Amino acid sequence: MNNPYIKEGNSIKLEVNIIPPPQPLDGVIENIFDDYLVIKCTHSYIQKEPQKVSCTIPHNEKVCMFPSTLERSNENIVFVSMPEVHTVKLIQRRQYVRVPLITDITCYLLVINNTAVIGDKAFSATIKNISAGGVLIASKLSIPEQSIFGFELKIEDKNFVFTACVVRNMKNHQDQVFEHGCEFIGLDDKDRETLISFCSRENNKVK
């Protein structure tokens, strides 16, 4: 495939569709063959059966996204099928409108330090802003990056359950809280469209 984004040495993010929850993996494309990509991940991957996977290759101005299948793995090396040309999409970075939303929520940890959490492990947090791509939350607890949690949020009189992965953790010294930038994972198209519409309307209110 002649695609400037699918190149050896490029970083790639994988979201393996294991439920619950989807498993995020970060890696680098090491080799490209006619039928598959060889990706070296930062963590080992232990699933043995082929799994559907959503792939994201970030770039300076655009992001390359496509669905595929994770065929097999060898510790931290995974083999992903080459995507069909018509399934590869390019979107602008910061495609989604981000709006302030001060709302208290209860979060339930699903994965921490690359280990599934057994039992109910909850923490309180406050949403500071949200988009169709992710959410910024503040908490007195410091949640490690790559941790995965779920939470419920009411939008347009309907309760939604979201799953998010912590991609950034920063200490807010002024407010004495930790701010966590999180990406939504496993979000279906219908729920994402609801978020896009909600954020668009909220954004128009403040203009």
PDB file of C-alpha atoms in Angstrom:
ATOM      1  CA  MET A   1       0.000   0.000   0.000  1.00  0.00           C
ATOM      2  CA  ASN A   2       1.401   3.379  -1.027  1.00  0.00           C
ATOM      3  CA  ASN A   3       0.370   5.460   1.980  1.00  0.00           C
ATOM      4  CA  PRO A   4       2.662   8.171   3.448  1.00  0.00           C
ATOM      5  CA  TYR A   5       1.340   7.471   6.958  1.00  0.00           C
ATOM      6  CA  ILE A   6       1.802   3.687   6.969  1.00  0.00           C
ATOM      7  CA  LYS A   7       5.604   3.755   7.018  1.00  0.00           C
ATOM      8  CA  GLU A   8       8.319   1.959   8.932  1.00  0.00           C
ATOM      9  CA  GLY A   9       9.330   3.949  12.010  1.00  0.00           C
ATOM     10  CA  ASN A  10       5.972   5.702  12.439  1.00  0.00           C
ATOM     11  CA  SER A  11       4.255   5.553  15.816  1.00  0.00           C
ATOM     12  CA  ILE A  12       0.916   3.764  15.933  1.00  0.00           C
ATOM     13  CA  LYS A  13      -1.826   3.342  18.537  1.00  0.00           C
ATOM     14  CA  LEU A  14      -3.856   0.130  18.616  1.00  0.00           C
ATOM     15  CA  GLU A  15      -7.219  -0.350  20.307  1.00  0.00           C
ATOM     16  CA  VAL A  16      -7.872  -4.077  20.536  1.00  0.00           C
ATOM     17  CA  ASN A  17     -11.591  -4.806  20.708  1.00  0.00           C
ATOM     18  CA  ILE A  18     -11.613  -7.037  23.760  1.00  0.00           C
ATOM     19  CA  ILE A  19     -14.744  -6.467  25.857  1.00  0.00           C
ATOM     20  CA  PRO A  20     -14.534  -5.464  28.617  1.00  0.00           C
ATOM     21  CA  PRO A  21     -12.635  -3.246  28.109  1.00  0.00           C
ATOM     22  CA  PRO A  22     -10.910  -2.423  24.797  1.00  0.00           C
ATOM     23  CA  GLN A  23      -7.147  -2.723  25.286  1.00  0.00           C
ATOM     24  CA  PRO A  24      -4.941   0.164  24.108  1.00  0.00           C
ATOM     25  CA  LEU A  25      -1.422  -0.520  22.841  1.00  0.00           C
ATOM     26  CA  ASP A  26       1.254   1.955  21.765  1.00  0.00           C
ATOM     27  CA  GLY A  27       3.942   0.924  19.333  1.00  0.00           C
ATOM     28  CA  VAL A  28       6.087   1.609  16.291  1.00  0.00           C
ATOM     29  CA  ILE A  29       5.750   0.090  12.812  1.00  0.00           C
ATOM     30  CA  GLU A  30       8.910  -1.986  12.407  1.00  0.00           C
ATOM     31  CA  ASN A  31       8.292  -3.732   9.073  1.00  0.00           C
ATOM     32  CA  ILE A  32       5.743  -3.582   6.279  1.00  0.00           C
ATOM     33  CA  PHE A  33       4.874  -6.556   4.113  1.00  0.00           C
ATOM     34  CA  ASP A  34       2.256  -7.004   1.410  1.00  0.00           C
ATOM     35  CA  ASP A  35      -0.299  -8.553   3.748  1.00  0.00           C
ATOM     36  CA  TYR A  36       0.580  -7.326   7.216  1.00  0.00           C
ATOM     37  CA  LEU A  37       2.369  -4.834   9.457  1.00  0.00           C
ATOM     38  CA  VAL A  38       4.899  -5.804  12.122  1.00  0.00           C
ATOM     39  CA  ILE A  39       4.510  -3.544  15.156  1.00  0.00           C
ATOM     40  CA  LYS A  40       6.750  -3.365  18.214  1.00  0.00           C
ATOM     41  CA  CYS A  41       4.630  -2.384  21.232  1.00  0.00           C
ATOM     42  CA  THR A  42       5.694  -0.798  24.494  1.00  0.00           C
ATOM     43  CA  HIS A  43       3.977  -3.624  26.420  1.00  0.00           C
ATOM     44  CA  SER A  44       3.534  -7.347  25.880  1.00  0.00           C
ATOM     45  CA  TYR A  45       0.315  -8.602  24.332  1.00  0.00           C
ATOM     46  CA  ILE A  46      -0.862 -12.006  25.543  1.00  0.00           C
ATOM     47  CA  GLN A  47      -4.111 -12.745  23.668  1.00  0.00           C
ATOM     48  CA  LYS A  48      -3.715 -15.750  21.376  1.00  0.00           C
ATOM     49  CA  GLU A  49      -6.834 -15.520  19.199  1.00  0.00           C
ATOM     50  CA  PRO A  50      -7.140 -13.006  16.309  1.00  0.00           C
ATOM     51  CA  GLN A  51      -8.876  -9.812  17.431  1.00  0.00           C
ATOM     52  CA  LYS A  52     -10.416  -6.848  15.671  1.00  0.00           C
ATOM     53  CA  VAL A  53      -8.351  -3.721  16.208  1.00  0.00           C
ATOM     54  CA  SER A  54      -8.709   0.011  15.524  1.00  0.00           C
ATOM     55  CA  CYS A  55      -5.442   1.606  14.413  1.00  0.00           C
ATOM     56  CA  THR A  56      -4.400   5.258  14.680  1.00  0.00           C
ATOM     57  CA  ILE A  57      -1.227   6.766  13.219  1.00  0.00           C
ATOM     58  CA  PRO A  58      -0.721  10.346  14.458  1.00  0.00           C
ATOM     59  CA  HIS A  59       1.026  12.941  12.294  1.00  0.00           C
ATOM     60  CA  ASN A  60       1.702  16.657  12.470  1.00  0.00           C
ATOM     61  CA  GLU A  61      -1.571  17.922  11.010  1.00  0.00           C
ATOM     62  CA  LYS A  62      -3.648  14.831  10.298  1.00  0.00           C
ATOM     63  CA  VAL A  63      -4.325  11.431  11.812  1.00  0.00           C
ATOM     64  CA  CYS A  64      -4.548   8.212   9.806  1.00  0.00           C
ATOM     65  CA  MET A  65      -7.191   5.756  11.093  1.00  0.00           C
ATOM     66  CA  PHE A  66      -8.260   2.309   9.913  1.00  0.00           C
ATOM     67  CA  PRO A  67      -9.795  -0.942  11.206  1.00  0.00           C
ATOM     68  CA  SER A  68      -7.877  -4.182  10.902  1.00  0.00           C
ATOM     69  CA  THR A  69      -7.230  -7.557  12.555  1.00  0.00           C
ATOM     70  CA  LEU A  70      -4.471  -8.355  15.028  1.00  0.00           C
ATOM     71  CA  GLU A  71      -3.610 -11.796  13.701  1.00  0.00           C
ATOM     72  CA  ARG A  72      -0.976 -12.998  16.155  1.00  0.00           C
ATOM     73  CA  SER A  73       1.698 -11.818  18.569  1.00  0.00           C
ATOM     74  CA  ASN A  74       5.052 -12.727  20.055  1.00  0.00           C
ATOM     75  CA  GLU A  75       5.434 -10.980  23.421  1.00  0.00           C
ATOM     76  CA  ASN A  76       5.545  -7.279  22.481  1.00  0.00           C
ATOM     77  CA  ILE A  77       5.610  -7.870  18.700  1.00  0.00           C
ATOM     78  CA  VAL A  78       2.188  -7.948  17.027  1.00  0.00           C
ATOM     79  CA  PHE A  79       1.191  -8.707  13.461  1.00  0.00           C
ATOM     80  CA  VAL A  80      -1.665  -6.635  12.041  1.00  0.00           C
ATOM     81  CA  SER A  81      -3.321  -7.274   8.683  1.00  0.00           C
ATOM     82  CA  MET A  82      -2.756  -4.643   6.012  1.00  0.00           C
ATOM     83  CA  PRO A  83      -5.964  -2.584   5.792  1.00  0.00           C
ATOM     84  CA  GLU A  84      -8.134  -2.321   2.720  1.00  0.00           C
ATOM     85  CA  VAL A  85      -7.485   0.969   0.916  1.00  0.00           C
ATOM     86  CA  HIS A  86     -11.110   2.133   1.166  1.00  0.00           C
ATOM     87  CA  THR A  87     -11.109   1.729   4.980  1.00  0.00           C
ATOM     88  CA  VAL A  88      -8.214   4.142   5.589  1.00  0.00           C
ATOM     89  CA  LYS A  89      -9.362   7.600   6.696  1.00  0.00           C
ATOM     90  CA  LEU A  90      -7.472  10.843   7.278  1.00  0.00           C
ATOM     91  CA  ILE A  91      -8.859  13.338   9.779  1.00  0.00           C
ATOM     92  CA  GLN A  92      -7.611  16.674  11.043  1.00  0.00           C
ATOM     93  CA  ARG A  93      -6.045  16.772  14.487  1.00  0.00           C
ATOM     94  CA  ARG A  94      -8.354  18.299  17.086  1.00  0.00           C
ATOM     95  CA  GLN A  95     -11.233  17.401  14.820  1.00  0.00           C
ATOM     96  CA  TYR A  96     -13.683  17.543  17.688  1.00  0.00           C
ATOM     97  CA  VAL A  97     -14.920  20.664  19.442  1.00  0.00           C
ATOM     98  CA  ARG A  98     -13.931  20.704  23.123  1.00  0.00           C
ATOM     99  CA  VAL A  99     -16.287  22.463  25.540  1.00  0.00           C
ATOM    100  CA  PRO A 100     -16.203  23.158  29.294  1.00  0.00           C
ATOM    101  CA  LEU A 101     -18.433  20.925  31.379  1.00  0.00           C
ATOM    102  CA  ILE A 102     -18.105  21.076  35.162  1.00  0.00           C
ATOM    103  CA  THR A 103     -19.723  17.855  36.359  1.00  0.00           C
ATOM    104  CA  ASP A 104     -18.910  15.549  39.283  1.00  0.00           C
ATOM    105  CA  ILE A 105     -18.655  11.864  38.382  1.00  0.00           C
ATOM    106  CA  THR A 106     -17.740   8.539  39.952  1.00  0.00           C
ATOM    107  CA  CYS A 107     -15.105   6.610  38.010  1.00  0.00           C
ATOM    108  CA  TYR A 108     -14.580   2.854  38.174  1.00  0.00           C
ATOM    109  CA  LEU A 109     -11.070   1.583  37.494  1.00  0.00           C
ATOM    110  CA  LEU A 110     -10.884  -1.249  34.968  1.00  0.00           C
ATOM    111  CA  VAL A 111      -7.162  -1.458  34.234  1.00  0.00           C
ATOM    112  CA  ILE A 112      -4.216   0.025  36.162  1.00  0.00           C
ATOM    113  CA  ASN A 113      -0.488  -0.598  35.608  1.00  0.00           C
ATOM    114  CA  ASN A 114      -1.441  -2.856  32.686  1.00  0.00           C
ATOM    115  CA  THR A 115      -3.399  -5.164  35.049  1.00  0.00           C
ATOM    116  CA  ALA A 116      -7.151  -5.740  35.136  1.00  0.00           C
ATOM    117  CA  VAL A 117      -8.774  -4.481  38.341  1.00  0.00           C
ATOM    118  CA  ILE A 118     -10.722  -7.078  40.318  1.00  0.00           C
ATOM    119  CA  GLY A 119     -13.804  -5.815  42.173  1.00  0.00           C
ATOM    120  CA  ASP A 120     -15.155  -2.274  42.435  1.00  0.00           C
ATOM    121  CA  LYS A 121     -12.369   0.306  42.710  1.00  0.00           C
ATOM    122  CA  ALA A 122     -13.960   3.736  42.446  1.00  0.00           C
ATOM    123  CA  PHE A 123     -12.694   7.290  42.726  1.00  0.00           C
ATOM    124  CA  SER A 124     -14.389  10.674  42.568  1.00  0.00           C
ATOM    125  CA  ALA A 125     -13.540  13.171  39.833  1.00  0.00           C
ATOM    126  CA  THR A 126     -14.805  16.308  38.164  1.00  0.00           C
ATOM    127  CA  ILE A 127     -15.129  16.683  34.413  1.00  0.00           C
ATOM    128  CA  LYS A 128     -13.556  19.980  33.306  1.00  0.00           C
ATOM    129  CA  ASN A 129     -14.110  19.703  29.565  1.00  0.00           C
ATOM    130  CA  ILE A 130     -15.253  17.150  27.038  1.00  0.00           C
ATOM    131  CA  SER A 131     -15.210  16.426  23.308  1.00  0.00           C
ATOM    132  CA  ALA A 132     -16.242  13.520  21.119  1.00  0.00           C
ATOM    133  CA  GLY A 133     -12.650  12.303  21.363  1.00  0.00           C
ATOM    134  CA  GLY A 134     -12.055  12.459  25.088  1.00  0.00           C
ATOM    135  CA  VAL A 135     -12.430  14.184  28.414  1.00  0.00           C
ATOM    136  CA  LEU A 136     -10.361  16.163  30.932  1.00  0.00           C
ATOM    137  CA  ILE A 137     -11.008  15.183  34.537  1.00  0.00           C
ATOM    138  CA  ALA A 138      -9.639  16.471  37.831  1.00  0.00           C
ATOM    139  CA  SER A 139      -9.199  14.276  40.887  1.00  0.00           C
ATOM    140  CA  LYS A 140      -7.380  14.324  44.211  1.00  0.00           C
ATOM    141  CA  LEU A 141      -5.940  10.959  43.188  1.00  0.00           C
ATOM    142  CA  SER A 142      -3.123  10.570  40.673  1.00  0.00           C
ATOM    143  CA  ILE A 143      -4.179   7.899  38.170  1.00  0.00           C
ATOM    144  CA  PRO A 144      -1.252   6.445  36.153  1.00  0.00           C
ATOM    145  CA  GLU A 145      -1.143   6.964  32.405  1.00  0.00           C
ATOM    146  CA  GLN A 146      -2.586   4.063  30.357  1.00  0.00           C
ATOM    147  CA  SER A 147      -5.063   3.297  33.159  1.00  0.00           C
ATOM    148  CA  ILE A 148      -8.605   2.596  31.934  1.00  0.00           C
ATOM    149  CA  PHE A 149     -11.778   3.545  33.759  1.00  0.00           C
ATOM    150  CA  GLY A 150     -15.506   3.783  33.141  1.00  0.00           C
ATOM    151  CA  PHE A 151     -18.030   6.400  34.191  1.00  0.00           C
ATOM    152  CA  GLU A 152     -21.645   7.363  33.623  1.00  0.00           C
ATOM    153  CA  LEU A 153     -22.738  10.752  32.320  1.00  0.00           C
ATOM    154  CA  LYS A 154     -26.166  12.156  31.495  1.00  0.00           C
ATOM    155  CA  ILE A 155     -26.381  13.909  28.121  1.00  0.00           C
ATOM    156  CA  GLU A 156     -29.657  15.165  26.712  1.00  0.00           C
ATOM    157  CA  ASP A 157     -31.652  13.373  29.457  1.00  0.00           C
ATOM    158  CA  LYS A 158     -30.044  10.049  28.604  1.00  0.00           C
ATOM    159  CA  ASN A 159     -27.437   8.188  30.651  1.00  0.00           C
ATOM    160  CA  PHE A 160     -24.316   7.120  28.778  1.00  0.00           C
ATOM    161  CA  VAL A 161     -21.541   4.833  30.011  1.00  0.00           C
ATOM    162  CA  PHE A 162     -18.109   5.804  28.703  1.00  0.00           C
ATOM    163  CA  THR A 163     -14.757   4.032  28.852  1.00  0.00           C
ATOM    164  CA  ALA A 164     -11.637   6.192  28.803  1.00  0.00           C
ATOM    165  CA  CYS A 165      -7.874   5.729  28.876  1.00  0.00           C
ATOM    166  CA  VAL A 166      -5.577   8.166  30.691  1.00  0.00           C
ATOM    167  CA  VAL A 167      -3.049   9.572  28.220  1.00  0.00           C
ATOM    168  CA  ARG A 168      -1.784  12.525  30.255  1.00  0.00           C
ATOM    169  CA  ASN A 169      -1.476  13.192  34.011  1.00  0.00           C
ATOM    170  CA  MET A 170      -0.539  16.651  35.298  1.00  0.00           C
ATOM    171  CA  LYS A 171      -0.483  18.160  38.805  1.00  0.00           C
ATOM    172  CA  ASN A 172      -2.477  21.392  39.140  1.00  0.00           C
ATOM    173  CA  HIS A 173      -0.577  23.019  42.010  1.00  0.00           C
ATOM    174  CA  GLN A 174      -3.016  25.916  42.289  1.00  0.00           C
ATOM    175  CA  ASP A 175      -6.052  23.701  42.908  1.00  0.00           C
ATOM    176  CA  GLN A 176      -4.054  20.834  44.480  1.00  0.00           C
ATOM    177  CA  VAL A 177      -5.584  18.235  42.162  1.00  0.00           C
ATOM    178  CA  PHE A 178      -4.357  16.002  39.366  1.00  0.00           C
ATOM    179  CA  GLU A 179      -5.707  16.702  35.887  1.00  0.00           C
ATOM    180  CA  HIS A 180      -6.014  13.718  33.583  1.00  0.00           C
ATOM    181  CA  GLY A 181      -6.358  14.013  29.829  1.00  0.00           C
ATOM    182  CA  CYS A 182      -8.243  10.933  28.650  1.00  0.00           C
ATOM    183  CA  GLU A 183      -9.233   9.409  25.319  1.00  0.00           C
ATOM    184  CA  PHE A 184     -12.527   7.600  24.845  1.00  0.00           C
ATOM    185  CA  ILE A 185     -12.122   3.978  23.777  1.00  0.00           C
ATOM    186  CA  GLY A 186     -14.702   1.537  22.453  1.00  0.00           C
ATOM    187  CA  LEU A 187     -17.069   4.411  21.586  1.00  0.00           C
ATOM    188  CA  ASP A 188     -19.575   3.440  18.908  1.00  0.00           C
ATOM    189  CA  ASP A 189     -20.507   5.786  16.059  1.00  0.00           C
ATOM    190  CA  LYS A 190     -23.971   6.577  17.435  1.00  0.00           C
ATOM    191  CA  ASP A 191     -22.674   7.695  20.843  1.00  0.00           C
ATOM    192  CA  ARG A 192     -19.875   9.689  19.206  1.00  0.00           C
ATOM    193  CA  GLU A 193     -22.404  11.493  17.014  1.00  0.00           C
ATOM    194  CA  THR A 194     -24.414  12.340  20.146  1.00  0.00           C
ATOM    195  CA  LEU A 195     -21.291  13.831  21.726  1.00  0.00           C
ATOM    196  CA  ILE A 196     -20.437  15.777  18.573  1.00  0.00           C
ATOM    197  CA  SER A 197     -23.935  17.298  18.479  1.00  0.00           C
ATOM    198  CA  PHE A 198     -23.905  18.089  22.209  1.00  0.00           C
ATOM    199  CA  CYS A 199     -20.459  19.749  22.090  1.00  0.00           C
ATOM    200  CA  SER A 200     -21.395  21.735  18.990  1.00  0.00           C
ATOM    201  CA  ARG A 201     -24.489  23.156  20.678  1.00  0.00           C
ATOM    202  CA  GLU A 202     -22.600  23.941  23.898  1.00  0.00           C
ATOM    203  CA  ASN A 203     -19.881  25.645  21.884  1.00  0.00           C
ATOM    204  CA  ASN A 204     -22.429  27.825  20.077  1.00  0.00           C
ATOM    205  CA  LYS A 205     -23.850  28.967  23.440  1.00  0.00           C
ATOM    206  CA  VAL A 206     -20.560  30.537  24.501  1.00  0.00           C
ATOM    207  CA  LYS A 207     -19.913  32.379  21.243  1.00  0.00           C
TER     208      LYS A 207
END
